[in-house]
PDB file of C-alpha atoms in Angstrom:
ATOM      1  CA  MET A 571      -8.169  15.270 -27.533  1.00  0.00           C
ATOM      2  CA  PRO A 572      -6.606  11.876 -26.766  1.00  0.00           C
ATOM      3  CA  PRO A 573      -6.911  10.894 -23.114  1.00  0.00           C
ATOM      4  CA  LEU A 574      -3.161  10.646 -22.525  1.00  0.00           C
ATOM      5  CA  GLY A 575      -1.829  13.704 -24.311  1.00  0.00           C
ATOM      6  CA  SER A 576      -0.837  14.475 -27.837  1.00  0.00           C
ATOM      7  CA  THR A 577       2.404  12.530 -28.264  1.00  0.00           C
ATOM      8  CA  PRO A 578       1.794  10.423 -31.386  1.00  0.00           C
ATOM      9  CA  VAL A 579       1.451   6.697 -30.763  1.00  0.00           C
ATOM     10  CA  TYR A 580       1.887   4.265 -33.645  1.00  0.00           C
ATOM     11  CA  PHE A 581       0.726   0.671 -33.917  1.00  0.00           C
ATOM     12  CA  GLY A 582       2.856  -0.562 -36.790  1.00  0.00           C
ATOM     13  CA  ASN A 583       2.405   2.166 -39.413  1.00  0.00           C
ATOM     14  CA  PHE A 584      -0.977   3.250 -38.064  1.00  0.00           C
ATOM     15  CA  LEU A 585      -1.394   6.392 -35.981  1.00  0.00           C
ATOM     16  CA  VAL A 586      -3.597   5.272 -33.061  1.00  0.00           C
ATOM     17  CA  THR A 587      -3.101   8.082 -30.536  1.00  0.00           C
ATOM     18  CA  SER A 588      -6.835   8.688 -30.028  1.00  0.00           C
ATOM     19  CA  GLN A 589      -7.450   4.973 -29.417  1.00  0.00           C
ATOM     20  CA  VAL A 590      -4.894   4.775 -26.580  1.00  0.00           C
ATOM     21  CA  PHE A 591      -6.364   4.681 -23.077  1.00  0.00           C
ATOM     22  CA  HIS A 592      -3.324   3.671 -21.012  1.00  0.00           C
ATOM     23  CA  LYS A 593       0.398   4.257 -21.346  1.00  0.00           C
ATOM     24  CA  THR A 594       3.361   3.088 -19.285  1.00  0.00           C
ATOM     25  CA  ALA A 595       7.114   3.526 -19.665  1.00  0.00           C
ATOM     26  CA  HIS A 596       7.255   0.788 -22.328  1.00  0.00           C
ATOM     27  CA  SER A 597       3.684  -0.158 -23.295  1.00  0.00           C
ATOM     28  CA  PHE A 598       0.323   1.194 -24.343  1.00  0.00           C
ATOM     29  CA  ALA A 599      -3.232  -0.128 -24.366  1.00  0.00           C
ATOM     30  CA  LEU A 600      -5.696   0.747 -27.097  1.00  0.00           C
ATOM     31  CA  VAL A 601      -9.268   0.019 -28.061  1.00  0.00           C
ATOM     32  CA  ASN A 602      -9.768  -2.282 -31.022  1.00  0.00           C
ATOM     33  CA  ILE A 603     -11.182  -1.015 -34.323  1.00  0.00           C
ATOM     34  CA  LYS A 604     -13.310  -4.134 -34.756  1.00  0.00           C
ATOM     35  CA  PRO A 605     -13.596  -5.944 -31.417  1.00  0.00           C
ATOM     36  CA  LEU A 606     -14.458  -9.634 -31.514  1.00  0.00           C
ATOM     37  CA  LEU A 607     -16.516  -9.196 -28.330  1.00  0.00           C
ATOM     38  CA  PRO A 608     -17.343  -6.077 -26.284  1.00  0.00           C
ATOM     39  CA  GLY A 609     -14.260  -4.835 -24.432  1.00  0.00           C
ATOM     40  CA  HIS A 610     -11.723  -6.513 -26.756  1.00  0.00           C
ATOM     41  CA  VAL A 611      -8.605  -4.340 -26.391  1.00  0.00           C
ATOM     42  CA  LEU A 612      -4.924  -4.594 -27.311  1.00  0.00           C
ATOM     43  CA  VAL A 613      -1.728  -4.037 -25.311  1.00  0.00           C
ATOM     44  CA  SER A 614       1.466  -3.391 -27.240  1.00  0.00           C
ATOM     45  CA  PRO A 615       5.029  -2.248 -26.557  1.00  0.00           C
ATOM     46  CA  LEU A 616       5.704   1.408 -27.424  1.00  0.00           C
ATOM     47  CA  ARG A 617       8.681   0.300 -29.483  1.00  0.00           C
ATOM     48  CA  ALA A 618       7.517  -1.344 -32.700  1.00  0.00           C
ATOM     49  CA  ALA A 619       9.020  -4.743 -31.901  1.00  0.00           C
ATOM     50  CA  ARG A 620       7.676  -7.425 -34.222  1.00  0.00           C
ATOM     51  CA  ARG A 621       8.090 -10.467 -31.980  1.00  0.00           C
ATOM     52  CA  LEU A 622       7.971 -11.314 -28.279  1.00  0.00           C
ATOM     53  CA  SER A 623      11.609 -12.423 -28.466  1.00  0.00           C
ATOM     54  CA  ASP A 624      12.573  -8.905 -29.665  1.00  0.00           C
ATOM     55  CA  LEU A 625      11.654  -7.330 -26.301  1.00  0.00           C
ATOM     56  CA  ASP A 626      14.255  -6.640 -23.654  1.00  0.00           C
ATOM     57  CA  HIS A 627      13.714  -7.517 -19.987  1.00  0.00           C
ATOM     58  CA  ALA A 628      12.197  -4.140 -19.023  1.00  0.00           C
ATOM     59  CA  GLU A 629       9.825  -4.169 -22.012  1.00  0.00           C
ATOM     60  CA  ILE A 630       8.571  -7.711 -21.471  1.00  0.00           C
ATOM     61  CA  THR A 631       8.065  -7.136 -17.745  1.00  0.00           C
ATOM     62  CA  ASP A 632       6.165  -3.921 -18.418  1.00  0.00           C
ATOM     63  CA  LEU A 633       4.080  -5.520 -21.189  1.00  0.00           C
ATOM     64  CA  PHE A 634       2.834  -8.393 -19.041  1.00  0.00           C
ATOM     65  CA  LEU A 635       2.233  -6.255 -15.954  1.00  0.00           C
ATOM     66  CA  THR A 636       0.220  -3.923 -18.195  1.00  0.00           C
ATOM     67  CA  VAL A 637      -1.718  -6.883 -19.627  1.00  0.00           C
ATOM     68  CA  GLN A 638      -2.539  -7.940 -16.053  1.00  0.00           C
ATOM     69  CA  GLN A 639      -3.621  -4.442 -15.013  1.00  0.00           C
ATOM     70  CA  VAL A 640      -5.705  -3.753 -18.154  1.00  0.00           C
ATOM     71  CA  GLY A 641      -7.214  -7.248 -17.968  1.00  0.00           C
ATOM     72  CA  LYS A 642      -8.484  -6.609 -14.440  1.00  0.00           C
ATOM     73  CA  MET A 643     -10.038  -3.334 -15.541  1.00  0.00           C
ATOM     74  CA  VAL A 644     -11.827  -4.628 -18.678  1.00  0.00           C
ATOM     75  CA  GLU A 645     -13.089  -7.674 -16.791  1.00  0.00           C
ATOM     76  CA  ARG A 646     -14.643  -5.348 -14.205  1.00  0.00           C
ATOM     77  CA  VAL A 647     -15.960  -2.730 -16.667  1.00  0.00           C
ATOM     78  CA  TYR A 648     -17.480  -5.247 -19.104  1.00  0.00           C
ATOM     79  CA  GLY A 649     -18.890  -7.564 -16.421  1.00  0.00           C
ATOM     80  CA  ALA A 650     -16.784 -10.514 -17.528  1.00  0.00           C
ATOM     81  CA  SER A 651     -15.981 -13.593 -15.489  1.00  0.00           C
ATOM     82  CA  SER A 652     -12.928 -14.624 -17.526  1.00  0.00           C
ATOM     83  CA  LEU A 653     -10.483 -13.353 -20.156  1.00  0.00           C
ATOM     84  CA  ASN A 654      -8.878 -14.631 -23.320  1.00  0.00           C
ATOM     85  CA  ILE A 655      -5.327 -13.294 -23.518  1.00  0.00           C
ATOM     86  CA  ALA A 656      -3.604 -14.060 -26.808  1.00  0.00           C
ATOM     87  CA  ILE A 657      -0.479 -13.153 -28.750  1.00  0.00           C
ATOM     88  CA  GLN A 658      -0.137 -14.077 -32.409  1.00  0.00           C
ATOM     89  CA  ASP A 659       3.679 -14.041 -32.439  1.00  0.00           C
ATOM     90  CA  GLY A 660       4.627 -13.627 -36.098  1.00  0.00           C
ATOM     91  CA  PRO A 661       2.874 -13.835 -39.482  1.00  0.00           C
ATOM     92  CA  ALA A 662       2.595 -17.632 -39.509  1.00  0.00           C
ATOM     93  CA  ALA A 663       0.726 -17.382 -36.194  1.00  0.00           C
ATOM     94  CA  GLY A 664      -1.805 -14.947 -37.665  1.00  0.00           C
ATOM     95  CA  GLN A 665      -0.162 -11.628 -36.711  1.00  0.00           C
ATOM     96  CA  SER A 666      -1.559  -9.049 -39.151  1.00  0.00           C
ATOM     97  CA  VAL A 667       0.250  -5.906 -37.933  1.00  0.00           C
ATOM     98  CA  PRO A 668       4.056  -6.226 -37.688  1.00  0.00           C
ATOM     99  CA  HIS A 669       4.022  -4.787 -34.166  1.00  0.00           C
ATOM    100  CA  LEU A 670       3.718  -7.188 -31.240  1.00  0.00           C
ATOM    101  CA  HIS A 671       0.336  -6.959 -29.539  1.00  0.00           C
ATOM    102  CA  THR A 672      -1.614  -8.845 -26.925  1.00  0.00           C
ATOM    103  CA  HIS A 673      -5.350  -9.330 -27.342  1.00  0.00           C
ATOM    104  CA  ILE A 674      -7.392  -9.065 -24.131  1.00  0.00           C
ATOM    105  CA  ILE A 675     -10.941 -10.287 -24.657  1.00  0.00           C
ATOM    106  CA  PRO A 676     -13.450 -10.201 -21.778  1.00  0.00           C
ATOM    107  CA  ARG A 677     -15.569 -13.359 -21.661  1.00  0.00           C
ATOM    108  CA  GLN A 678     -18.875 -14.351 -20.132  1.00  0.00           C
ATOM    109  CA  SER A 679     -20.406 -17.777 -19.707  1.00  0.00           C
ATOM    110  CA  ALA A 680     -22.020 -19.003 -22.952  1.00  0.00           C
ATOM    111  CA  ASP A 681     -21.094 -15.797 -24.853  1.00  0.00           C
ATOM    112  CA  LEU A 682     -20.176 -17.749 -27.984  1.00  0.00           C
ATOM    113  CA  ASP A 683     -22.552 -20.704 -27.739  1.00  0.00           C
ATOM    114  CA  GLU A 684     -24.245 -19.683 -30.991  1.00  0.00           C
ATOM    115  CA  GLN A 685     -20.856 -19.761 -32.777  1.00  0.00           C
ATOM    116  CA  GLY A 686     -19.939 -23.221 -31.506  1.00  0.00           C
ATOM    117  CA  GLY A 687     -18.828 -22.611 -27.914  1.00  0.00           C
ATOM    118  CA  SER A 688     -16.149 -20.742 -26.041  1.00  0.00           C
ATOM    119  CA  ASP A 689     -13.286 -22.035 -28.226  1.00  0.00           C
ATOM    120  CA  ALA A 690     -14.814 -20.309 -31.275  1.00  0.00           C
ATOM    121  CA  ILE A 691     -12.806 -17.245 -30.248  1.00  0.00           C
ATOM    122  CA  TYR A 692      -9.640 -18.864 -31.644  1.00  0.00           C
ATOM    123  CA  GLY A 693     -11.140 -19.223 -35.104  1.00  0.00           C
ATOM    124  CA  MET A 694     -12.348 -15.643 -34.891  1.00  0.00           C
ATOM    125  CA  LEU A 695      -8.820 -14.447 -34.037  1.00  0.00           C
ATOM    126  CA  GLU A 696      -7.322 -16.462 -36.914  1.00  0.00           C
ATOM    127  CA  GLY A 697      -9.963 -15.499 -39.485  1.00  0.00           C
ATOM    128  CA  LYS A 698     -10.718 -12.279 -41.288  1.00  0.00           C
ATOM    129  CA  ASP A 699     -12.680 -11.012 -38.271  1.00  0.00           C
ATOM    130  CA  GLY A 700      -9.454 -10.908 -36.262  1.00  0.00           C
ATOM    131  CA  ASP A 701      -7.349  -9.259 -38.984  1.00  0.00           C
ATOM    132  CA  VAL A 702      -6.585  -5.995 -37.174  1.00  0.00           C
ATOM    133  CA  GLY A 703      -4.155  -4.866 -39.877  1.00  0.00           C
ATOM    134  CA  ARG A 704      -6.738  -5.148 -42.645  1.00  0.00           C
ATOM    135  CA  HIS A 705      -9.345  -3.271 -40.613  1.00  0.00           C
ATOM    136  CA  LEU A 706      -6.905  -0.462 -39.767  1.00  0.00           C
ATOM    137  CA  TRP A 707      -5.782  -0.189 -43.393  1.00  0.00           C
ATOM    138  CA  GLU A 708      -9.351  -0.074 -44.664  1.00  0.00           C
ATOM    139  CA  SER A 709     -10.300   2.632 -42.164  1.00  0.00           C
ATOM    140  CA  SER A 710      -7.268   4.796 -43.010  1.00  0.00           C
ATOM    141  CA  ARG A 711      -7.558   4.782 -46.819  1.00  0.00           C
ATOM    142  CA  LYS A 712      -9.602   7.337 -48.670  1.00  0.00           C
ATOM    143  CA  ARG A 713     -13.183   6.169 -48.894  1.00  0.00           C
ATOM    144  CA  PRO A 714     -14.887   6.003 -52.299  1.00  0.00           C
ATOM    145  CA  LYS A 715     -17.865   8.320 -52.905  1.00  0.00           C
ATOM    146  CA  PHE A 716     -20.275   5.387 -52.616  1.00  0.00           C
ATOM    147  CA  PRO A 717     -18.738   2.950 -50.118  1.00  0.00           C
ATOM    148  CA  THR A 718     -19.669  -0.695 -50.259  1.00  0.00           C
ATOM    149  CA  VAL A 719     -21.873  -1.954 -47.471  1.00  0.00           C
ATOM    150  CA  ASP A 720     -20.314  -4.313 -44.937  1.00  0.00           C
ATOM    151  CA  GLU A 721     -22.892  -7.062 -44.516  1.00  0.00           C
ATOM    152  CA  SER A 722     -21.186  -8.632 -41.506  1.00  0.00           C
ATOM    153  CA  THR A 723     -22.566  -8.094 -38.028  1.00  0.00           C
ATOM    154  CA  ARG A 724     -19.313  -6.572 -36.786  1.00  0.00           C
ATOM    155  CA  LYS A 725     -18.634  -3.266 -38.461  1.00  0.00           C
ATOM    156  CA  PRO A 726     -15.419  -1.269 -38.004  1.00  0.00           C
ATOM    157  CA  ARG A 727     -15.904   1.527 -35.535  1.00  0.00           C
ATOM    158  CA  THR A 728     -15.326   5.171 -36.329  1.00  0.00           C
ATOM    159  CA  GLU A 729     -12.441   7.195 -34.939  1.00  0.00           C
ATOM    160  CA  PRO A 730     -14.804   9.185 -32.642  1.00  0.00           C
ATOM    161  CA  GLU A 731     -16.373   5.949 -31.317  1.00  0.00           C
ATOM    162  CA  MET A 732     -12.944   4.527 -30.519  1.00  0.00           C
ATOM    163  CA  ALA A 733     -11.748   7.811 -28.961  1.00  0.00           C
ATOM    164  CA  GLU A 734     -14.848   7.897 -26.756  1.00  0.00           C
ATOM    165  CA  GLU A 735     -14.226   4.356 -25.512  1.00  0.00           C
ATOM    166  CA  ALA A 736     -10.522   5.128 -24.991  1.00  0.00           C
ATOM    167  CA  GLN A 737     -11.441   8.125 -22.805  1.00  0.00           C
ATOM    168  CA  LYS A 738     -13.894   6.010 -20.791  1.00  0.00           C
ATOM    169  CA  LEU A 739     -11.291   3.286 -20.224  1.00  0.00           C
ATOM    170  CA  ALA A 740      -8.603   5.855 -19.320  1.00  0.00           C
ATOM    171  CA  LEU A 741     -10.905   7.105 -16.554  1.00  0.00           C
ATOM    172  CA  GLU A 742     -11.430   3.514 -15.396  1.00  0.00           C
ATOM    173  CA  MET A 743      -7.651   2.967 -15.237  1.00  0.00           C
ATOM    174  CA  THR A 744      -7.371   6.100 -13.060  1.00  0.00           C
ATOM    175  CA  ARG A 745     -10.222   4.858 -10.875  1.00  0.00           C
ATOM    176  CA  GLN A 746      -8.534   1.462 -10.530  1.00  0.00           C
ATOM    177  CA  HIS A 747      -5.341   3.212  -9.397  1.00  0.00           C
ATOM    178  CA  LEU A 748      -7.144   5.421  -6.893  1.00  0.00           C
ATOM    179  CA  GLU A 749      -8.947   2.417  -5.429  1.00  0.00           C
ATOM    180  CA  GLY A 750      -5.613   0.632  -4.958  1.00  0.00           C
ATOM    181  CA  ARG A 751      -6.268  -2.191  -7.420  1.00  0.00           C
ATOM    182  CA  CYS A 752      -2.912  -2.009  -9.220  1.00  0.00           C
ATOM    183  CA  PRO A 753      -0.478  -4.902  -8.969  1.00  0.00           C
ATOM    184  CA  VAL A 754       1.865  -4.414  -6.014  1.00  0.00           C
ATOM    185  CA  ASN A 755       4.944  -3.972  -8.208  1.00  0.00           C
ATOM    186  CA  LEU A 756       3.292  -1.628 -10.742  1.00  0.00           C
ATOM    187  CA  ALA A 757       2.362   1.861  -9.585  1.00  0.00           C
ATOM    188  CA  CYS A 758      -0.204   2.469 -12.365  1.00  0.00           C
ATOM    189  CA  PRO A 759       2.329   4.262 -14.588  1.00  0.00           C
ATOM    190  CA  GLY A 760      -0.446   5.269 -16.996  1.00  0.00           C
ATOM    191  CA  LEU A 761      -1.152   8.225 -14.753  1.00  0.00           C
ATOM    192  CA  ARG A 762       0.590  11.434 -15.729  1.00  0.00           C
ATOM    193  CA  HIS A 763       1.413  14.443 -13.570  1.00  0.00           C
ATOM    194  CA  GLY A 764      -1.754  16.370 -12.902  1.00  0.00           C
ATOM    195  CA  GLN A 765      -4.035  13.331 -13.215  1.00  0.00           C
ATOM    196  CA  ALA A 766      -5.699  11.624 -10.258  1.00  0.00           C
TER     197      ALA A 766
END
């Protein structure tokens, strides 16, 4: 069962309910099907707005407060010392799912030295490794009897793997709330009645 109930949550045309680990009045956070680095998650508005400029005041405020709150949690859980926070705002900027989303990527010192240094993350986001839409589409289509082998080092995760991580992160969001680590003006709205 998804950690935050059974109300369907869509990311573009993709049903992602079991990947969602945090929900607010206007936003949701989900685990990534093919994270660039461990802990790479997404935060998106509940409404399928395509661009940042499509959000109203309440939605944009909620989105960025949620990014802040989720960022603190993944930094703590994944032992990071920094974060990359990125929005690819439209197709020409590399957006692969027509639903606004913010990438939160926990970072550690020298984590991408073998790929050319810390700025290599931007090429990864822009390239096929960062194409969330393609990975979601490939995972949702009917698989052939003899699937081709993905020779890359990053393989798409299964639905149960993503659901397990979503449940773990949902518990961490609850823990963060109970320990009083939420932003002052955001009362951890991901908690539902009966949780805590």
